[in-house]
Amino acid sequence: MSRIPVGLVGVTGYTGMELARLLAGHPSMELVRATSRVDAGKSLADIYPFMQGTRLEGLTLTQPDAKDLAQACQLVFLAVPHGAAMDTAAELLAAGLRVVDLSADFRIKNPGVYAQWYGLEHRHTGLIGEAVYGLPERYAKEIAKARLIANPGCYPTSIILGLWPALAAGIIEPDDIVCDSKSGTSGAGRKANVPTLFCEVHDSFRPYGLGTHRHTPEIEQELGAVAGQKMTISFNPHLLPVDRGILSTIYAKLKGAMTGEGVRALYEEHYAAHPWVRVLPPGKLPELRFVRGSMFCDLALVVDPRTERLIVCSAIDNLCRGASGQALACANLMLGLDVDAGLPVAPLMP
Amino acid sequence: MSRIPVGLVGVTGYTGMELARLLAGHPSMELVRATSRVDAGKSLADIYPFMQGTRLEGLTLTQPDAKDLAQACQLVFLAVPHGAAMDTAAELLAAGLRVVDLSADFRIKNPGVYAQWYGLEHRHTGLIGEAVYGLPERYAKEIAKARLIANPGCYPTSIILGLWPALAAGIIEPDDIVCDSKSGTSGAGRKANVPTLFCEVHDSFRPYGLGTHRHTPEIEQELGAVAGQKMTISFNPHLLPVDRGILSTIYAKLKGAMTGEGVRALYEEHYAAHPWVRVLPPGKLPELRFVRGSMFCDLALVVDPRTERLIVCSAIDNLCRGASGQALACANLMLGLDVDAGLPVAPLMP
Amino acid sequence: MSRIPVGLVGVTGYTGMELARLLAGHPSMELVRATSRVDAGKSLADIYPFMQGTRLEGLTLTQPDAKDLAQACQLVFLAVPHGAAMDTAAELLAAGLRVVDLSADFRIKNPGVYAQWYGLEHRHTGLIGEAVYGLPERYAKEIAKARLIANPGCYPTSIILGLWPALAAGIIEPDDIVCDSKSGTSGAGRKANVPTLFCEVHDSFRPYGLGTHRHTPEIEQELGAVAGQKMTISFNPHLLPVDRGILSTIYAKLKGAMTGEGVRALYEEHYAAHPWVRVLPPGKLPELRFVRGSMFCDLALVVDPRTERLIVCSAIDNLCRGASGQALACANLMLGLDVDAGLPVAPLMP
Amino acid sequence: MSRIPVGLVGVTGYTGMELARLLAGHPSMELVRATSRVDAGKSLADIYPFMQGTRLEGLTLTQPDAKDLAQACQLVFLAVPHGAAMDTAAELLAAGLRVVDLSADFRIKNPGVYAQWYGLEHRHTGLIGEAVYGLPERYAKEIAKARLIANPGCYPTSIILGLWPALAAGIIEPDDIVCDSKSGTSGAGRKANVPTLFCEVHDSFRPYGLGTHRHTPEIEQELGAVAGQKMTISFNPHLLPVDRGILSTIYAKLKGAMTGEGVRALYEEHYAAHPWVRVLPPGKLPELRFVRGSMFCDLALVVDPRTERLIVCSAIDNLCRGASGQALACANLMLGLDVDAGLPVAPLMP
């Protein structure tokens, strides 16, 4: 059995690391190129000792080169910072490659909104239109045919999956939603940086970017499409002293009286064909460890009759489901494979 | 210099442990009795190796005995579970002692509300009226004269201090408030229990008791008194993989347009005479480690103009400010000492 | 493709949990029975929410029953405490089953030594002789034919793999070895217990059982067989505030001058056919996260010329390599499958 | 009461931070200068939000200036990296100041040994002779009179206090000692650095610098003076996922048969006048949390009759006892204050 050759541009961050982990065991895809400006020439095991002994250990990192990638690969994962990603994506597409871009550069359909939240003008607006938002439960068909995937952000994945059924069914007020999200520290990336040193994060907890985080317009765009109206969300992230995971606690006003069972039935039906979304049974609430290393999105639906609110708790692994695993699911669809090919089955517990 | 003799009923939990820590260095109070049904006969250093070498190491634990306590002490801290605390408090008061009760038994003024949330009938309703809610910023004068202090809960302390100025000034809607609170695991107590084992909490995060936590009526009672109306709060706790600390992120609708500076000025004035409440400068947000081991309550005020909400972040140390330190502050006031006598100055960082 | 049916007696500890995780994705083995005296009647997903959505979620837990297990399964994993395990193993063997026992009951060949360290008489000494010590690198052939596997302890796995080549080659003094081992807290089990509560372990570190841990005779027995002489080891465990992993730092006196390169070459040759043992390149040292969730044993060989010592650092995942993964590898061999069938490829990083 | 004015050169690391914490509550010393090349002009609360509300919050950071320091202060704490510290110390001494140097620059009496381990020539060898090694239990009298203190390293503090009585009494072989030490991550400093990012340390554990750490000659020098002979120690550090604390497990060969009680009696007598050293009762072992934030050094003495070894476990807080607290104790002695003035009493638990 020969595997489909794929490439990875930008291997040295946590999302690149996670892709390497997942591809090391993929039955139908083979990582044949991994690029890094800084570490070109080294092997994957040189920079990632944990990859020693896997079939990818000897892969030599190269300088990014669109021609070389196009000759060697059928598809490329792009894991470089936003701003830089749009140029590289354009180059790779021009060389004939299909691209799964893990950055935010093609997620926002409106270039003005992109400029406003990301503080820079989009230089490849012509590509935005064809980019498909890579949420498999929502856009599987479009993903399968796409040249360019805008892989969803981690926070948006947790929130969109958490609110989609309720907004689609019209049971909550779209104008009065608060998302209080908590993320593991791997979401902050792997740059040398005092605020994410161990002693600055461990045994502590803090909010950041309240009301101003860049994932806000992405959430509003996708949920607005579901609700059929412009939406303004209060999105507020916090930093957890854990490696992986995002838990979003989402507060919405119910339009009319509903029971928890009623909401749960609605969600179960909505996600019946999507086994990665686990609607939890009554009385169970998500925990980050229950999704560690996996593609699961765990949803609890709590109706608080005192305040007439629906509280949705949504938990994912930010690196797997919220980034590299989701990118791999998109690539699976693009290459005609099962959406879950090569993706982990059971979470790592404890 | 002779110190005022005090006692501690129920030494073996984390709040008892924290009281022992604080009393070991108190300049004007001496712990002369510490009771434990299980560990009577042992010394404090036997059960708490960290206390070896302090002046309290040799204190022998005794069986609780109201008469003995009344002869030996001027004041007693009561650190036993709710339900049991009310009987012990009544006994101690009858023996002539002044009591700082760290349980919830005397916090709720309405016995019906107590019965509803705590699932048991109050057996000493006659004492509820005279119990003073031990929040020094709010009730210092009443505390000084009280026989019985109902020491505030940890979550309520963070939320009441966070909302008091805004509700008193009438700048937010009292009927539409969401509190998303996150607590360190010491708040769950020191009972042998699978859900709080290290491997069930570490590198994870989870909500619990959404909309149903017993601290809800306490928050509503105290804030309702500030707002001058009955309040219904959406209070939703989560469990953090940290030892100490509570951070509450509180979402409120502004009644009219206000700037962050305006809200901050209001809070600074409100707390001008209360140095433990630190209103953070613009751009700074609280972190649990900044209050570790201390009496500080750190408040950040963020106005989100997109959603017309005031977001208040409030951080305390749940064991010190949220329990034993606050109890000691009350005792200081009751005994005519400075409110901050024997309490830590700077937090432990990192 | 039909899978080989297997059973698991004692599902509710961390080793049972880990076996469930691994079996959920096994291509050739199917867990058809899982027993628990306490939780019989519940489904696997009821007690382990993280298993929801896997193919094992609906498996109903049963009371342990040797006849039923023998009818339904070809092989049984036994994950109950030592002392109890020997009786159950005897029963299962009598019913015609093959057994992989994760307890210590059949590891020690000398019943007198077992009695001395475990404080109880062995009640099935007749079975000790045929039990095979389940270290695949060392006993693969015997494991394949065995009826009864004594699955190695976690600490012994790390230490035996770390010292085997050096002792076999006779380059170190067998009488002067110190093992300073550090284990994650999952090694302490999942019993409700104050000393392993989150707040008793987190942000702390402690030794325990210095010189007296029950894994000592197991290490001495296996290494003595390698060295060809009776051995006395100084084995000293410590408790780490991490979920998974054991790192043993092993200090041995070199018999003669050797370089790190020389020792490394010896180890690389020794383990050339055993890809799970990764001899690290010069300058690299093991880290627990590099083996998380995997079967790898990472070895660093450091020669300290000042003290003429060989320092071996050996890291494994205590739950996977040190318990359930190793048990599964043994079962693979017993059932004629590849030794690594269904076992994880790349570790979970970070 | 007027306080003695002191200064701090180099405020921005964890040791500077810890000094600020301790000085914020000191009854007899006042921090009147704190210097930082990068942050001059800011207030202490600007760079350390946790210091807001303390009496030091408004202290404005200045550029280091020996003349200004000499005019304003009676004593200066020097918390800059080794190599730089020696020049600054010389300058401050020349300006007439007394100096407590927290770096390694004046700890090693032999400049050749310093050059060999630190990789640079000492530029102020004339000052080495008068520098006093700042271990209060050992050199209190010399410290009181010193102009220049070489404040001990964190690892050496734990190991020297752990071995001093046994070496002084001649009960162990001085030539066959292994120190396996584990340190919290604050010991690695506060530089932006990938290897100490949260996700590189959390839920993991690793050795480093085996046999080559720079604290080795310092340990050998001080213990050699005790033993009355040249010593060669095997010193091997590891990195713990905790904020604070060092636990050294020290393995020594007993010269003759001794009981644990005998060794304990010897240590208790040795440290009878030194309450910060807590010789633990039989059966108790140190835990890092028991010394958190304090000056205690907890020692357990375990005799392993099987291997004829004495195992000493020694635990300290690396930032307080192992750095800034010890520096403050020296300053107390130099200024004629009680050695424990302003130092914490009870550790922070949990």
Coordinates of N, CA and C in Angstrom, one line a residue, chain B residues 98-214:
Chain B
R98 N -17.3 34.2 72.2 CA -17.6 34.9 70.9 C -17.1 33.9 69.8
V99 N -17.9 33.9 68.7 CA -17.6 32.8 67.7 C -17.5 33.4 66.3
V100 N -16.4 33.0 65.6 CA -16.4 33.3 64.2 C -16.6 31.9 63.5
D101 N -17.8 31.8 62.9 CA -18.1 30.6 62.2 C -17.8 30.6 60.8
L102 N -16.9 29.7 60.3 CA -16.5 29.7 58.9 C -17.5 28.9 58.0
S103 N -18.5 28.3 58.6 CA -19.4 27.6 57.8 C -20.5 28.5 57.3
A104 N -21.5 27.9 56.5 CA -22.5 28.7 55.9 C -23.7 28.9 56.8
D105 N -23.7 28.3 58.0 CA -24.9 28.1 58.8 C -25.6 29.4 59.2
F106 N -24.9 30.5 59.4 CA -25.5 31.7 59.8 C -25.4 32.8 58.8
R107 N -25.1 32.5 57.5 CA -25.0 33.5 56.5 C -26.3 33.9 55.9
I108 N -27.3 32.9 55.8 CA -28.5 33.2 55.2 C -29.6 33.6 56.2
K109 N -30.1 34.8 56.0 CA -31.0 35.4 57.0 C -32.3 34.7 57.0
N110 N -32.8 34.2 55.8 CA -34.1 33.6 55.7 C -34.0 32.1 55.8
P111 N -34.5 31.6 57.0 CA -34.4 30.1 57.2 C -35.0 29.3 56.1
G112 N -36.0 29.8 55.5 CA -36.6 29.0 54.4 C -35.6 28.9 53.2
V113 N -35.0 30.0 52.9 CA -33.9 29.9 51.8 C -32.8 29.0 52.2
Y114 N -32.4 29.0 53.5 CA -31.4 28.1 53.9 C -31.8 26.7 53.7
A115 N -33.0 26.4 54.2 CA -33.5 25.0 54.1 C -33.6 24.5 52.6
Q116 N -34.0 25.4 51.8 CA -34.1 25.1 50.3 C -32.8 24.8 49.7
W117 N -31.8 25.6 50.0 CA -30.5 25.4 49.3 C -29.6 24.4 50.0
Y118 N -29.7 24.3 51.3 CA -28.8 23.4 52.1 C -29.5 22.1 52.4
G119 N -30.8 22.0 52.2 CA -31.5 20.7 52.3 C -31.7 20.3 53.8
L120 N -31.7 21.2 54.7 CA -31.9 20.9 56.1 C -32.5 22.1 56.8
E121 N -33.3 21.8 57.8 CA -33.9 22.8 58.6 C -32.9 23.5 59.6
H122 N -33.0 24.7 59.7 CA -32.1 25.4 60.7 C -32.6 25.1 62.1
R123 N -31.7 24.7 63.0 CA -32.1 24.4 64.3 C -31.9 25.5 65.3
H124 N -31.3 26.6 64.9 CA -31.0 27.7 65.8 C -31.4 29.0 65.1
T125 N -32.6 29.1 64.7 CA -33.1 30.3 64.0 C -32.9 31.6 64.8
G126 N -33.0 31.4 66.1 CA -33.0 32.5 67.0 C -31.6 33.2 67.0
L127 N -30.6 32.5 66.5 CA -29.3 33.1 66.5 C -29.0 33.8 65.1
I128 N -29.8 33.5 64.1 CA -29.5 34.0 62.8 C -29.5 35.6 62.8
G129 N -30.5 36.1 63.5 CA -30.6 37.6 63.5 C -29.4 38.3 64.0
E130 N -28.7 37.8 65.0 CA -27.6 38.6 65.5 C -26.3 38.3 64.8
A131 N -26.3 37.2 64.0 CA -25.0 36.9 63.3 C -24.7 38.0 62.3
V132 N -23.4 38.5 62.3 CA -23.0 39.5 61.4 C -22.2 38.9 60.3
Y133 N -22.5 39.3 59.0 CA -21.8 38.8 57.9 C -20.4 39.4 57.8
G134 N -19.4 38.5 57.9 CA -18.1 39.0 58.2 C -17.2 39.6 57.1
L135 N -17.8 40.5 56.3 CA -17.0 41.2 55.3 C -16.5 42.5 55.8
P136 N -15.2 42.6 56.1 CA -14.8 43.8 56.9 C -15.0 45.1 56.2
E137 N -14.9 45.1 54.9 CA -15.1 46.4 54.1 C -16.5 46.9 54.3
R138 N -17.5 46.0 54.5 CA -18.9 46.3 54.5 C -19.4 46.5 56.0
Y139 N -19.0 45.6 56.8 CA -19.6 45.5 58.2 C -18.7 45.7 59.3
A140 N -17.6 46.5 59.2 CA -16.6 46.5 60.2 C -17.1 46.9 61.6
K141 N -18.0 47.9 61.6 CA -18.5 48.3 62.9 C -19.3 47.2 63.6
E142 N -20.2 46.6 62.8 CA -21.1 45.5 63.3 C -20.2 44.3 63.8
I143 N -19.2 44.0 63.0 CA -18.3 42.9 63.3 C -17.7 43.2 64.7
A144 N -17.2 44.4 64.9 CA -16.5 44.7 66.2 C -17.3 44.4 67.4
K145 N -18.6 44.5 67.3 CA -19.5 44.3 68.5 C -20.1 43.0 68.5
A146 N -20.0 42.2 67.5 CA -20.7 40.9 67.4 C -20.3 39.9 68.3
R147 N -21.2 39.0 68.7 CA -20.9 37.8 69.4 C -20.7 36.6 68.4
L148 N -21.4 36.7 67.2 CA -21.4 35.6 66.3 C -21.2 36.2 64.9
I149 N -20.1 35.7 64.3 CA -19.8 36.1 62.9 C -20.1 35.0 61.9
A150 N -20.9 35.3 60.9 CA -21.0 34.4 59.8 C -20.0 34.7 58.7
N151 N -18.9 34.0 58.8 CA -17.8 34.3 57.9 C -18.2 34.1 56.4
P152 N -18.0 35.0 55.5 CA -18.5 34.9 54.1 C -17.9 33.7 53.4
G153 N -18.6 33.1 52.4 CA -18.1 32.1 51.5 C -17.1 32.7 50.6
C154 N -16.3 31.8 50.0 CA -15.2 32.2 49.2 C -15.7 32.9 47.9
Y155 N -16.5 32.1 47.2 CA -17.1 32.7 45.9 C -17.8 34.0 46.2
P156 N -18.7 34.1 47.2 CA -19.4 35.3 47.5 C -18.4 36.5 47.8
T157 N -17.4 36.2 48.5 CA -16.4 37.3 48.8 C -15.9 37.9 47.5
S158 N -15.6 37.1 46.5 CA -15.0 37.6 45.2 C -16.1 38.4 44.5
I159 N -17.3 37.9 44.5 CA -18.4 38.4 43.7 C -19.0 39.7 44.3
I160 N -19.2 39.6 45.6 CA -19.8 40.8 46.3 C -18.8 42.0 46.2
L161 N -17.5 41.8 46.5 CA -16.6 42.9 46.3 C -16.5 43.4 44.9
G162 N -16.7 42.5 43.9 CA -16.6 42.9 42.5 C -17.8 43.7 42.0
L163 N -19.0 43.4 42.6 CA -20.2 44.1 42.1 C -20.7 45.2 43.0
W164 N -20.3 45.3 44.2 CA -20.9 46.2 45.2 C -20.9 47.7 44.7
P165 N -19.7 48.2 44.2 CA -19.7 49.6 43.8 C -20.7 49.8 42.6
A166 N -20.7 48.9 41.6 CA -21.5 49.1 40.5 C -23.0 49.1 40.8
L167 N -23.4 48.2 41.7 CA -24.8 48.1 42.0 C -25.2 49.3 42.9
A168 N -24.3 49.6 43.8 CA -24.6 50.8 44.7 C -24.8 52.1 43.9
A169 N -24.0 52.2 42.8 CA -24.1 53.4 42.0 C -25.2 53.3 40.9
G170 N -25.7 52.1 40.8 CA -26.8 51.9 39.9 C -26.4 52.0 38.4
I171 N -25.2 51.6 38.1 CA -24.8 51.7 36.7 C -25.0 50.4 35.9
I172 N -25.4 49.3 36.6 CA -25.6 48.1 35.8 C -27.0 47.6 36.1
E173 N -27.5 46.7 35.2 CA -28.8 46.1 35.4 C -28.7 45.0 36.4
P174 N -29.4 45.1 37.5 CA -29.3 44.0 38.5 C -29.9 42.7 38.1
D175 N -30.7 42.7 37.1 CA -31.4 41.4 36.7 C -30.8 40.6 35.6
D176 N -29.6 41.0 35.2 CA -29.0 40.3 34.1 C -27.5 40.1 34.3
I177 N -27.2 39.4 35.4 CA -25.8 39.3 35.7 C -25.4 37.8 35.7
V178 N -24.3 37.6 35.0 CA -23.7 36.2 34.9 C -22.4 36.2 35.6
C179 N -22.2 35.3 36.6 CA -20.9 35.1 37.2 C -20.3 33.8 36.8
D180 N -19.2 33.8 36.2 CA -18.5 32.6 35.8 C -17.2 32.6 36.7
S181 N -17.3 31.7 37.7 CA -16.2 31.7 38.7 C -15.4 30.4 38.6
K182 N -14.1 30.6 38.9 CA -13.1 29.5 38.8 C -12.4 29.4 40.1
S183 N -12.4 28.2 40.7 CA -11.8 28.1 42.0 C -10.7 27.0 42.0
G184 N -9.6 27.3 42.8 CA -8.6 26.3 43.1 C -9.2 25.1 43.9
T185 N -8.5 24.0 43.9 CA -9.1 22.8 44.4 C -9.1 22.7 46.0
S186 N -8.4 23.6 46.7 CA -8.5 23.6 48.1 C -9.9 23.9 48.6
G187 N -10.6 24.6 47.7 CA -12.0 24.9 48.0 C -12.9 23.7 48.1
A188 N -12.4 22.6 47.6 CA -13.3 21.4 47.7 C -13.0 20.6 49.0
G189 N -12.1 21.1 49.8 CA -11.9 20.5 51.1 C -10.9 19.3 51.1
R190 N -10.7 18.7 52.3 CA -9.6 17.8 52.4 C -10.1 16.4 52.7
K191 N -11.3 16.0 52.2 CA -11.8 14.7 52.4 C -11.3 13.7 51.4
A192 N -11.0 12.5 51.8 CA -10.6 11.4 50.8 C -11.8 11.2 49.8
N193 N -11.5 11.4 48.6 CA -12.5 11.5 47.6 C -11.9 11.4 46.2
V194 N -12.5 10.4 45.4 CA -11.9 10.2 44.1 C -11.9 11.5 43.2
P195 N -13.0 12.2 43.1 CA -13.0 13.3 42.2 C -12.0 14.4 42.4
T196 N -11.4 14.5 43.6 CA -10.4 15.5 43.9 C -9.0 14.9 44.0
L197 N -8.8 13.6 43.6 CA -7.5 13.1 43.5 C -6.7 13.9 42.5
F198 N -5.4 13.8 42.8 CA -4.5 14.6 41.9 C -4.8 14.3 40.4
C199 N -4.8 13.0 40.0 CA -5.0 12.6 38.6 C -6.4 12.9 38.1
E200 N -7.3 13.3 38.9 CA -8.6 13.6 38.4 C -8.8 15.1 38.2
V201 N -7.8 15.9 38.6 CA -7.9 17.3 38.6 C -6.8 17.9 37.7
H202 N -5.6 17.4 37.9 CA -4.4 17.9 37.3 C -4.5 17.9 35.7
D203 N -4.0 18.9 35.1 CA -4.0 19.1 33.7 C -5.4 18.9 33.1
S204 N -6.4 19.3 33.9 CA -7.7 19.3 33.4 C -8.5 20.5 33.9
F205 N -9.8 20.6 33.7 CA -10.6 21.7 34.1 C -12.0 21.3 33.9
R206 N -12.9 21.7 34.8 CA -14.3 21.3 34.6 C -15.2 22.2 35.4
P207 N -16.4 22.4 34.8 CA -17.5 23.1 35.5 C -18.2 22.2 36.5
Y208 N -18.9 22.7 37.5 CA -19.7 21.9 38.4 C -20.8 22.8 38.9
G209 N -21.9 22.2 39.3 CA -23.0 22.9 40.0 C -23.5 24.1 39.3
L210 N -23.5 24.1 38.0 CA -24.0 25.3 37.2 C -25.4 25.7 37.6
G211 N -25.5 26.9 38.1 CA -26.8 27.4 38.5 C -27.4 26.8 39.8
T212 N -26.7 25.9 40.4 CA -27.2 25.3 41.6 C -26.3 25.3 42.8
H213 N -25.2 26.1 42.8 CA -24.3 26.0 43.9 C -24.9 26.8 45.1
R214 N -24.5 26.3 46.3 CA -25.1 26.8 47.5 C -24.7 28.2 47.9

